XYZ file of C-alpha atoms in Angstrom:
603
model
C 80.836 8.679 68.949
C 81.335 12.417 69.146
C 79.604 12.868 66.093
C 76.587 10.492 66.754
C 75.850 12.713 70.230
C 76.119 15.946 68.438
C 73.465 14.561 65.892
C 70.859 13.411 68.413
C 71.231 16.874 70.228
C 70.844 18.620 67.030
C 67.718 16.266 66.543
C 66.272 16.658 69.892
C 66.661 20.863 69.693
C 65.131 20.341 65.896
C 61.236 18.088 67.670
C 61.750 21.355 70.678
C 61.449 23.976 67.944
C 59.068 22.466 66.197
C 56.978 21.722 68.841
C 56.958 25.478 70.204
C 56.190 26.247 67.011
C 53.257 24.466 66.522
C 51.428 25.312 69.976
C 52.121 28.587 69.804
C 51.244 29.438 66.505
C 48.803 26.926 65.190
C 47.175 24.937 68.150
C 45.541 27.029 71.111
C 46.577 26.877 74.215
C 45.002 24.621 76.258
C 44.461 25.743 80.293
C 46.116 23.200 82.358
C 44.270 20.780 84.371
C 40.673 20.719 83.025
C 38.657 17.978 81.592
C 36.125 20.270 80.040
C 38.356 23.126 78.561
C 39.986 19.485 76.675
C 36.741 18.427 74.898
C 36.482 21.880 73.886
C 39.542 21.550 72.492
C 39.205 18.001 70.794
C 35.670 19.022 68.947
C 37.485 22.609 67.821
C 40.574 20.279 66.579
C 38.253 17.765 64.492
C 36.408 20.725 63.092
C 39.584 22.235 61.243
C 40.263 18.730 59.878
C 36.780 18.685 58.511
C 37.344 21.998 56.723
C 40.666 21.462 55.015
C 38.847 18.399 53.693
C 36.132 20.165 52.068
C 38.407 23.103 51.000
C 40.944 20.137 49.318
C 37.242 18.422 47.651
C 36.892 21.667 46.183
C 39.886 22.418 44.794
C 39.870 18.896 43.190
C 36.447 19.886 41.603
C 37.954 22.982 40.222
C 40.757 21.219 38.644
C 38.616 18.091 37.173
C 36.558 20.669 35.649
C 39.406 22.684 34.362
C 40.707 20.173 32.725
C 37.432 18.880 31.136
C 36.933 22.494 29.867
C 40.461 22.301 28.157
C 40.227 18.698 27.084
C 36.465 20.296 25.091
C 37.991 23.402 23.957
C 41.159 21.601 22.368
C 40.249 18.045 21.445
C 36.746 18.128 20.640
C 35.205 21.256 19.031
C 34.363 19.966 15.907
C 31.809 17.085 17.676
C 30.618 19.942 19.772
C 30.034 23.073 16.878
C 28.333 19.959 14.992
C 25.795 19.464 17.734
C 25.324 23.202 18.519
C 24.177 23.563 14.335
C 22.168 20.329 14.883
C 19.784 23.194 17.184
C 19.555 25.653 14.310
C 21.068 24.304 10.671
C 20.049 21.016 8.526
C 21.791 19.627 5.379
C 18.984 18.554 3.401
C 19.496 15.834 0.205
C 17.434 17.163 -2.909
C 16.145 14.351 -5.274
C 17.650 15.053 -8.865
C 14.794 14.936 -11.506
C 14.668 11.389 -13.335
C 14.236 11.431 -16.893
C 10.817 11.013 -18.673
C 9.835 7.900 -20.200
C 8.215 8.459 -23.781
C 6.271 6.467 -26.393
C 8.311 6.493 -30.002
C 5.848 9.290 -30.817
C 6.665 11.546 -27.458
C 3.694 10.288 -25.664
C 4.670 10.180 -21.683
C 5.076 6.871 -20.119
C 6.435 8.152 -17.184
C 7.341 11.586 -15.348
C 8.416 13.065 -12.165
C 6.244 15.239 -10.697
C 6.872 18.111 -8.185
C 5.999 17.054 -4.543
C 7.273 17.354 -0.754
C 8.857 15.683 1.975
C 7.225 16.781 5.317
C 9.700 17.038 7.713
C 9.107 17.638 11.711
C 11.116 19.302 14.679
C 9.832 17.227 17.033
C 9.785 19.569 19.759
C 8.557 22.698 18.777
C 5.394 20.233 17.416
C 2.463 20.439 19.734
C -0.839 18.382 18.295
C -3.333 17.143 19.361
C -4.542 13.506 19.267
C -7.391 14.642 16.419
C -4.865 16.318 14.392
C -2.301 13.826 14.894
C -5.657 11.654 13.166
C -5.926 14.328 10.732
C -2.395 13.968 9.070
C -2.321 10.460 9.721
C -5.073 10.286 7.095
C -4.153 12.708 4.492
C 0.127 11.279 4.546
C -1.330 7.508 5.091
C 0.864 6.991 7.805
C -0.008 5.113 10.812
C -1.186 7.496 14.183
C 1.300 4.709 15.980
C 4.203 5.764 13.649
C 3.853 9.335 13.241
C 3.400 9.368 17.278
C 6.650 7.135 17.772
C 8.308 9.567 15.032
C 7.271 13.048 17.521
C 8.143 11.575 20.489
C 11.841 11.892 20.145
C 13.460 14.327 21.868
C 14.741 17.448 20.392
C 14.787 15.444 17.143
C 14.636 16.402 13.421
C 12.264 13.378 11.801
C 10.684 12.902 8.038
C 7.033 11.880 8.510
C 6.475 11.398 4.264
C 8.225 11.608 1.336
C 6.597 12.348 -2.407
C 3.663 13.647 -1.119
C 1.288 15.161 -3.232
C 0.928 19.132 -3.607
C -2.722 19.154 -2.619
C -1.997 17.104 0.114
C 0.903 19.334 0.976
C -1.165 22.178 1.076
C -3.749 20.731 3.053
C -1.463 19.616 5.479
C -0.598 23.261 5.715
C -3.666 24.794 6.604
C -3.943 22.900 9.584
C -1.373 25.404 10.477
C 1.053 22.965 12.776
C 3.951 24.736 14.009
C 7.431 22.692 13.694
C 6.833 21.223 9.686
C 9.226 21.968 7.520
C 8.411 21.209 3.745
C 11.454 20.282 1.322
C 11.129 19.906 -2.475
C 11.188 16.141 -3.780
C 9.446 14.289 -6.987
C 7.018 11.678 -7.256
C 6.781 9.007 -10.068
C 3.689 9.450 -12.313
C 2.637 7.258 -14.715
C -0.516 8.679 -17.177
C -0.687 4.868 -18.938
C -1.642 3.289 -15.923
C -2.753 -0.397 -16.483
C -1.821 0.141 -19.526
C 1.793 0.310 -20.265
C 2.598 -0.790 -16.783
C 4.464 -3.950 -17.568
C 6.412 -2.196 -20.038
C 7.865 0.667 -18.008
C 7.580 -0.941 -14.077
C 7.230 1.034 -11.326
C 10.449 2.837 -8.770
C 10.395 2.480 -5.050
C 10.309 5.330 -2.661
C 13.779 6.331 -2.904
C 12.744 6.409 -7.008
C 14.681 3.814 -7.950
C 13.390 1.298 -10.479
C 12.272 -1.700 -9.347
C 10.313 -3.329 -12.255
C 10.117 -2.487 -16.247
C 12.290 -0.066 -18.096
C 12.515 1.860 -14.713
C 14.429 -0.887 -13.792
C 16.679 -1.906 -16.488
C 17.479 1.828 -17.142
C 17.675 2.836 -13.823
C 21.031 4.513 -14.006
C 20.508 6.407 -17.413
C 16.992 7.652 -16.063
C 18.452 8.553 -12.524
C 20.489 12.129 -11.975
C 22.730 13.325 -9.240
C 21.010 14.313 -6.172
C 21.884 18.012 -4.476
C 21.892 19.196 -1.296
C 20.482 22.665 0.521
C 21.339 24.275 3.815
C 18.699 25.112 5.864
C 18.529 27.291 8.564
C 16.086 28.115 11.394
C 14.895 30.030 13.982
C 13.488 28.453 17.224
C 10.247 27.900 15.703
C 11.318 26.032 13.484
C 10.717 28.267 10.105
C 13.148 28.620 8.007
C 15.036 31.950 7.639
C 17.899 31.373 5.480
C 18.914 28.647 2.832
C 21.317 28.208 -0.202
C 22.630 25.028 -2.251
C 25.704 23.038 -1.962
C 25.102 21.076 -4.652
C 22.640 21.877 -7.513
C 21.070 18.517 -8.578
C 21.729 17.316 -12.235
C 18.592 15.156 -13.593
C 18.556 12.246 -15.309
C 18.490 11.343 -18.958
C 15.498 10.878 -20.979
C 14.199 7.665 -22.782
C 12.235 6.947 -25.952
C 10.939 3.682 -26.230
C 9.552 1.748 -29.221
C 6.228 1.166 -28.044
C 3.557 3.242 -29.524
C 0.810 3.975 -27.351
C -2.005 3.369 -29.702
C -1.431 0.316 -30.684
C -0.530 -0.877 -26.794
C -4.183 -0.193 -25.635
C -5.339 -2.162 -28.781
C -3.269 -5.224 -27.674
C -4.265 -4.369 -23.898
C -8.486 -4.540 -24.781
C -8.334 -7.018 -27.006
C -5.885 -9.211 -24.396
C -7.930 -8.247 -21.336
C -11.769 -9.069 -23.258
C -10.250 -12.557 -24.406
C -9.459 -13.553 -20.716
C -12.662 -12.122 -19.151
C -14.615 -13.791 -22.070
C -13.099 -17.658 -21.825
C -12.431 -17.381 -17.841
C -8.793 -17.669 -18.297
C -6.141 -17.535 -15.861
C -4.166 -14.856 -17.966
C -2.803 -13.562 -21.554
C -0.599 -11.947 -23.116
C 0.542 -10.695 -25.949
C 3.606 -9.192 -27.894
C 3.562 -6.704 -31.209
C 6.961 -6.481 -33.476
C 7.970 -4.722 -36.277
C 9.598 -6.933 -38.276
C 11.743 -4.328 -40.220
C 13.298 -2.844 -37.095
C 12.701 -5.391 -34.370
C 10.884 -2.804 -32.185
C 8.450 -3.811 -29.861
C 5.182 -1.695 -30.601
C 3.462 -3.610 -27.553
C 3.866 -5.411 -24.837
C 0.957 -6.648 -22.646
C 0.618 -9.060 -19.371
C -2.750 -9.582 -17.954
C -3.672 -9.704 -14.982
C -2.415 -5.514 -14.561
C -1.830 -3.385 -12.000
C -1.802 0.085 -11.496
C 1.935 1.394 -10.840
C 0.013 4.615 -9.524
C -1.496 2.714 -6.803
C 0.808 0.500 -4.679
C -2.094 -1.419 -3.358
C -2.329 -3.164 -6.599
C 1.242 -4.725 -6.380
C 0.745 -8.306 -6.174
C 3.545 -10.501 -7.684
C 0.808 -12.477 -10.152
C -0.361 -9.325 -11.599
C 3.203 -7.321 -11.633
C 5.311 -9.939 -13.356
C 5.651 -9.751 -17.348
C 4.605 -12.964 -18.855
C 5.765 -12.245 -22.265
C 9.350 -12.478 -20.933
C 9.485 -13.774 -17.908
C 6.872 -16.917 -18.165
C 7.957 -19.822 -20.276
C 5.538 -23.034 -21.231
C 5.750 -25.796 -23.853
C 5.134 -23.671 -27.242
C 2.880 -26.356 -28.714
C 2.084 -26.543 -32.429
C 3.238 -23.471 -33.447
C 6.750 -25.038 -33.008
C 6.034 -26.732 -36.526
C 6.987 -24.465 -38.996
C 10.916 -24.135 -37.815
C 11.452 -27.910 -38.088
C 9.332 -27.517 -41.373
C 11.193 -24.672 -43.389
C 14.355 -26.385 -42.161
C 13.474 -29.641 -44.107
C 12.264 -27.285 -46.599
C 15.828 -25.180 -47.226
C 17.823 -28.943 -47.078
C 15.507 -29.958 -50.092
C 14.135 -32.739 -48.077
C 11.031 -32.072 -49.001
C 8.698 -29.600 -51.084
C 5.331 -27.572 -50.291
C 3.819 -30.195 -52.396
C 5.268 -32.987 -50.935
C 3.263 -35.846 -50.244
C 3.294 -37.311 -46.686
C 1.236 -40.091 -44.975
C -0.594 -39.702 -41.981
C -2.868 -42.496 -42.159
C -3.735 -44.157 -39.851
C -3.610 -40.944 -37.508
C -1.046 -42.033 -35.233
C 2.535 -43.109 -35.633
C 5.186 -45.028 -33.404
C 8.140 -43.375 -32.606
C 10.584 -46.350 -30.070
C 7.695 -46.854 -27.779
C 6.246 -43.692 -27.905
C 2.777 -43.349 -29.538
C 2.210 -39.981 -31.569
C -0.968 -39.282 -32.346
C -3.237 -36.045 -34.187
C -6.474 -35.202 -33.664
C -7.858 -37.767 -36.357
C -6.755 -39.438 -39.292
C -5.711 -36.897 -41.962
C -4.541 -39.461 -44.074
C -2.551 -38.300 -47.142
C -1.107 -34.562 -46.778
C 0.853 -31.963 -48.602
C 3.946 -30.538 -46.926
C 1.471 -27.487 -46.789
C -1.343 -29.013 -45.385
C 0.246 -30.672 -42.836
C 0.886 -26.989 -41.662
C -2.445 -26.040 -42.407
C -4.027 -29.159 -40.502
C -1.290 -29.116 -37.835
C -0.351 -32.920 -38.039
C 1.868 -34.283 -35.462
C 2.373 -37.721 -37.991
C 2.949 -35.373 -40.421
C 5.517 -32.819 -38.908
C 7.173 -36.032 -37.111
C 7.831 -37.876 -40.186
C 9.686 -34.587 -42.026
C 11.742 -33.840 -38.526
C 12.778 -37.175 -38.213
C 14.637 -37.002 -42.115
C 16.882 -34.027 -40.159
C 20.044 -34.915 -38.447
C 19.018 -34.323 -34.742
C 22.586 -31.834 -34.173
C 21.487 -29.899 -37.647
C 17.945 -29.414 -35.909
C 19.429 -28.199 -32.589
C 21.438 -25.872 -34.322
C 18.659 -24.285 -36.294
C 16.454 -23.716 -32.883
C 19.576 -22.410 -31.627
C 20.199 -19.554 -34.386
C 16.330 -18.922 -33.934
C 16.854 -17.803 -29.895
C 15.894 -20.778 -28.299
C 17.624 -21.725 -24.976
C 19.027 -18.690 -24.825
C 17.878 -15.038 -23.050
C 16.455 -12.352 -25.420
C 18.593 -9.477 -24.947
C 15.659 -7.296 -25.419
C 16.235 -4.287 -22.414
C 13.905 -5.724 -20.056
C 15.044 -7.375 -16.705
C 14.362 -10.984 -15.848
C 14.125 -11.835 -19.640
C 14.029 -16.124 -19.015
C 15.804 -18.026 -21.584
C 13.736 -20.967 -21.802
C 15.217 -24.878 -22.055
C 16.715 -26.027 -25.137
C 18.458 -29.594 -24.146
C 21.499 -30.361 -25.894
C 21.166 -32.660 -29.414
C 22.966 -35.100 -27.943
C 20.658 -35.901 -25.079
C 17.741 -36.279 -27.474
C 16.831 -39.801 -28.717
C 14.260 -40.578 -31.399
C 11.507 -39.656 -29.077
C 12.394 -36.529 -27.972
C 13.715 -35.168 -31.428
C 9.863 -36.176 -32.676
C 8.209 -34.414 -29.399
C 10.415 -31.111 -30.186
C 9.441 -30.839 -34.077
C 5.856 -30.372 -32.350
C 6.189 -27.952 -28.943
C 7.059 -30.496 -26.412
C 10.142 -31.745 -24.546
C 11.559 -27.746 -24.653
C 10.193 -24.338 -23.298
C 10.124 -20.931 -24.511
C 8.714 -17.137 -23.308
C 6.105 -15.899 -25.714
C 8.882 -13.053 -26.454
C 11.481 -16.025 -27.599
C 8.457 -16.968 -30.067
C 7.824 -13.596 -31.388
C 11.665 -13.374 -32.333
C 11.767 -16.286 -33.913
C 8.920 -15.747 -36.528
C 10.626 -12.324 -37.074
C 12.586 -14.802 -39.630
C 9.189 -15.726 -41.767
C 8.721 -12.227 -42.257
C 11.608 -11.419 -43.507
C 13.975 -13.129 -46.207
C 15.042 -15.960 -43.504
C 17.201 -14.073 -41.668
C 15.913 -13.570 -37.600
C 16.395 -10.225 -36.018
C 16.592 -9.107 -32.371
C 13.742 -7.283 -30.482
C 13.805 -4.374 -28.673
C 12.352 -1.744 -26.009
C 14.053 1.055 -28.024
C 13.325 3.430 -30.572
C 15.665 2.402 -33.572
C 16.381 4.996 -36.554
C 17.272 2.168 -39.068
C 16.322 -1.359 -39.917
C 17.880 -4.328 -38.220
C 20.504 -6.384 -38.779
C 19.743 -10.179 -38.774
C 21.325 -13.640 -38.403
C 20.326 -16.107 -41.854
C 18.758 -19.089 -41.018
C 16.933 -20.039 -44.132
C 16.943 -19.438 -47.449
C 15.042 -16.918 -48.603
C 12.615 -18.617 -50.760
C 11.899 -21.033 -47.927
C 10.897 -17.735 -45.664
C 8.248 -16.814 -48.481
C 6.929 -20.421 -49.164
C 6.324 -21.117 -45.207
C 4.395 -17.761 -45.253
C 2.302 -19.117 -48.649
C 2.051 -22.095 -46.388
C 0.836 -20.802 -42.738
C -2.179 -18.846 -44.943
C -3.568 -21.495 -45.448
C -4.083 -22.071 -41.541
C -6.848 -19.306 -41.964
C -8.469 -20.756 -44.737
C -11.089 -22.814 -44.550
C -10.289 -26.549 -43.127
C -7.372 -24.707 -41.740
C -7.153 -24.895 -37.502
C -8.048 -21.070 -37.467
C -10.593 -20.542 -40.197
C -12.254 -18.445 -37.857
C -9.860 -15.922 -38.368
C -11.205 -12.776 -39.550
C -9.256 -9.625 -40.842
C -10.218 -6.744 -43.332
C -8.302 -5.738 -45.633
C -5.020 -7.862 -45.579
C -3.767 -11.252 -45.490
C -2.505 -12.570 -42.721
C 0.013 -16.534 -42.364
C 0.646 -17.959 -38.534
C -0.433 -20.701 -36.698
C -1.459 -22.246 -33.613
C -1.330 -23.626 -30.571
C -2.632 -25.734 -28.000
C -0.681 -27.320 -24.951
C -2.051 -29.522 -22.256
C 0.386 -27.680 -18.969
C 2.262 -29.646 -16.667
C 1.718 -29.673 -12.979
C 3.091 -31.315 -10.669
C 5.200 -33.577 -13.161
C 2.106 -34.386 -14.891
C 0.143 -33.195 -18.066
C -3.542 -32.081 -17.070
C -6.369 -31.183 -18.871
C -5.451 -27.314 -18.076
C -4.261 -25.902 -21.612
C -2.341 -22.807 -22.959
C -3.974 -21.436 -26.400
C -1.736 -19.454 -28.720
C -1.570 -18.027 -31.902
C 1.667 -16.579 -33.832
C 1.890 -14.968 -37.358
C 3.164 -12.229 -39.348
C 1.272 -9.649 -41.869
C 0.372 -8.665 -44.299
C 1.442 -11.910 -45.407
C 2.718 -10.237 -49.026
C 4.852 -8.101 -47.621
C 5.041 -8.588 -44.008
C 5.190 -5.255 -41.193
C 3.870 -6.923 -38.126
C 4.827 -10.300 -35.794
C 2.183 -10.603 -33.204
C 2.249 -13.620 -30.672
C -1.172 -13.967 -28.533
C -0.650 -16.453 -25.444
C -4.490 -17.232 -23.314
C -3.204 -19.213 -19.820
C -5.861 -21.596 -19.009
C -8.971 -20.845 -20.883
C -12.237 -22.371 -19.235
C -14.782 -21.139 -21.204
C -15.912 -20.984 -24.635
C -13.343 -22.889 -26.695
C -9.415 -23.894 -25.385
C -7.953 -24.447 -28.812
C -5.616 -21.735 -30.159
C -7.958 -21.070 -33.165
C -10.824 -20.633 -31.283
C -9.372 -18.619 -28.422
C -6.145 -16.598 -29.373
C -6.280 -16.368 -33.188
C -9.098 -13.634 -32.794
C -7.046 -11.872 -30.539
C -4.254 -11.789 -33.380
C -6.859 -10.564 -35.855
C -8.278 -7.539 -33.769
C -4.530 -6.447 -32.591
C -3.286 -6.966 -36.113
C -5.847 -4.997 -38.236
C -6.022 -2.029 -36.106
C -2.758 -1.751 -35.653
C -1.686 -2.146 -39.740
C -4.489 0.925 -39.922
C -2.806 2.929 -36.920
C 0.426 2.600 -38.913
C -1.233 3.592 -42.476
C -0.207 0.043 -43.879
C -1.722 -0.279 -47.414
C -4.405 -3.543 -47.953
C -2.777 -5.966 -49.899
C -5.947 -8.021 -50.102
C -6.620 -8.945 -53.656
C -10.479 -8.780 -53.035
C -9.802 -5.650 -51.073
C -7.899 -4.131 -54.015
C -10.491 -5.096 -56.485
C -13.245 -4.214 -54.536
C -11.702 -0.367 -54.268
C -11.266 0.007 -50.804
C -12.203 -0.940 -46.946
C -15.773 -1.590 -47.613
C -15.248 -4.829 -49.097
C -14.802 -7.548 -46.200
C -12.900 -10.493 -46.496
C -13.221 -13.308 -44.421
C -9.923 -16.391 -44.223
């Protein structure tokens, strides 16, 4: 109890002492007994209050920004250097030259020439709306997008890549403060229309996107660089250097040659403008190395002009359109009978009456040929005829052959979207189709399949691959035939350019020439219509053969349809200019014994 009372005197002394303490030394002293000396008091009291509260809101604002300040310094200086260099310093990505593309004689397909990227600091750029016009035109960007690219905010913006050097420097005289110009390359083709299916065309970033551009793309594309770039508030630059030198790409050398590529290309395009056809094309071998001298697809396009990129005229027929091949199908089931003995050149086979029955199919030709030779049933193009010898093969033999000869399968010739055609499986085929097949229908083929295949008339039976390439030696090829058969179906497709032949209206100076031809009805919609495809294949000189050429006319509408009328004087012009570009001997005999080119001989 004692204790207890000593605490609550010790407690009560303890609220005495403080209480002295605080109205003598913090709290004024209020006069006794007056109302208005206590409002005076009460307004002084809620003043202090007020004060220590702002002085404590200030002190907390000096601490939170203390801390932010140490939380920048320490945990966040690289973010904040990076946007302080963003004000004066750029890393710029140099293009790496791509390699050249060249002819097999050095001619230039393709090259990358020196150009700019225009490049804007958006807010040290101050034009007006007619100058903002001005560039629109000469860069052939929108005024909408070159206005939506300056109106960011302290931004560094590319308003054109690959643009041209006069361009470049006109866009420099109109002396716009805030451009920046950075080295780049632009694509350049010199062949134009001409070789444009053959070597494509890159996009803006100069990668390829069609042709060799495309299937090479990696060898033809280098290793970018990069520059730092620094400037001063006006945006010029005042100091630069490399961080990475670009390395440029590798060079290519194809097998084309550029001479005889505009000879296919004017001889392609005048066929199509002359019989109103829907397109052509055409394909040149050599049949000693398998290069391809020239490649042409018309409809063209210029890969100089992007306004001319429309997917009809920019994709390659040769390989990446397949139809029914037709007639000139013929010889391979032919020279196959031929190298089994089944039958000779001078074998006798009955057409008459002009049609045959094959289960309930009716095959018919175009009349009644009645008796044939082996070689006149090539030379006529008789589907009795070539029906009759087909049907004597064993239907997994004849698969095979097509097969070995590149059918139903993609030509590995360098060139993307190479199509490998149909080839249906021997089994499948009954009596019917095994006929239709010996002739061009029932299967389907690019023109580039075709001009493989007859690589293996020209040569001792053996078919070779084709190629994009330049090739230093001859090629390697897969026997399908014997030999002998290889020269007797050549003795035998010359006489398709004799007279009574389906292309006696062949015409070529100074060397003999064996192929055949071709004429399809198409199929749309299911259906066969009276729309036809008109080709012609063959090899020459015949004697000694250099050349495979394969002409293909889509849809010819005037002036003939049939393959001898239409695309077998295609073959002609494309074939003797080209055997004179390449300094190929005549091996006429009326050319020989007449002493030179002024004799003319007519098949």
């Amino acid at each position: 109890m004692m204790r207890e009372s000593l605490m609550r005197q010790l407690l009560n002394w303890l609220k005495r002492r403080w209480h002295k303490f605080w109205s003598e030394d913090t709290a004024p002293r209020m006069p006794k007994r007056s109302k208005e000396r206590d409002k005076e008091w009460m307004a002084l009291e809620i003043s202090q209050k007020r004060s220590h509260m702002v002085l404590g809101a200030l002190v907390g604002i000096f601490v939170v920004c203390f801390l932010r300040a140490g939380y920048l310094q320490c945990f966040n200086t690289e973010f904040l250097q990076k946007q302080g260099e963003v004000r004066y310093a750029r890393t710029l990505e140099i293009a790496a030259g791509r390699g050249q593309i060249f002819d097999r004689n050095g001619v230039v397909l393709a090259a990358s020439l020196p150009a700019r990227s225009i490049w804007a600091t958006t807010n040290l750029v101050t034009a007006t709306p007619q100058q903002i016009s001005e560039l629109s035109d000469l860069l052939g960007v929108s005024e909408r997008t070159l206005q939506k690219r300056l109106a960011r905010k302290d931004a560094f913006v590319n308003l054109a890549r690959q643009v041209d050097m006069d361009v470049v420097r006109r866009v420099q005289a109109m002396h716009l403060e805030g451009l920046t110009y950075s080295p780049d390359v632009k694509r350049h083709y010199p062949g134009g229309e001409v070789s444009a299916h053959i070597v494509g065309f890159n996009n803006r970033e100069d990668h390829g996107q069609e042709g060799v551009e495309l299937a090479n793309d990696k060898t033809l594309t280098g290793q970018n660089g990069s520059r730092r770039v620094i400037r001063d508030r006006l945006g010029h630059v005042i100091e630069e250097m490399w961080t990475q030198e670009p390395v440029p790409g590798k060079d290519l050398h194809l097998s084309i040659d550029s001479r005889i590529q505009y000879i296919a290309y004017s001889a392609v395009r005048n066929a199509v403008e002359k019989h109103q056809a829907k397109a052509g094309a055409v394909v040149v071998a050599d049949s000693i190395t398998g290069e391809i001298l020239a490649l042409v697809s018309w409809p063209g396009f210029d890969p100089n002009d992007r306004s001319t990129f429309v997917f009809d005229k920019i994709r390659n027929r040769v390989v990446t359109d397949t139809y029914e091949p037709g007639s000139i199908m013929k010889p391979f089931a032919i020279a196959k009978a031929l190298d089994m003995g089944i039958v000779r050149p001078d074998s006798l086979i009955e057409t008459a009456p002009g049609s045959i029955m094959v289960a309930d199919r009716k095959i018919s030709d175009t009349r009644n040929f009645g008796l044939l030779t082996v070689s006149q049933v090539i030379a006529k193009s008789s589907n009795v005829g070539t029906v009759k010898i087909a049907l004597q093969i064993p239907a997994q033999t004849l698969w095979e052959t097509y097969s070995r000869l590149g059918f139903g399968q993609a030509p590995q010739v360098g060139f993307p979207g190479a199509v490998a055609g149909r080839l249906r499986p021997a089994k499948t085929w009954g009596p019917v189709e095994q006929a239709t097949i010996s002739y061009g229908y029932g299967l389907s083929t690019s023109l580039m399949q075709i001009a493989q295949a007859y690589t293996v008339f020209a040569r001792n039976g053996d078919v070779i691959p084709l190629t994009l390439m330049k090739q230093d030696h001859p090629a390697a090829g897969e026997q399908v035939y014997r030999p002998e058969v290889a020269r007797q179906m050549r003795a035998m497709m010359m006489t398709t350019v004799h007279r009574g032949g389906t292309a006696s209206r062949l015409k070529v100076t100074g060397y003999t020439v064996a192929g055949k031809t071709g004429t399809v009805y198409k199929v749309k919609n299911g259906e066969y219509v009276k729309d036809y495809v008109a080709s012609f294949v063959g090899v020459a000189p015949a004697t000694q053969p250099r050349l495979v050429v394969a002409v293909m006319i889509d849809e010819p509408k005037d002036s003939g349809h049939v393959g001898g009328v239409v695309a077998a004087p295609v073959f002609g012009e494309v074939v003797e200019a080209a055997l004179r570009t390449l300094l190929v001997n005549p091996d006429d005999p009326m050319m020989v014994a007449g002493g030179g080119l002024l004799a003319r001989t007519t098949h």
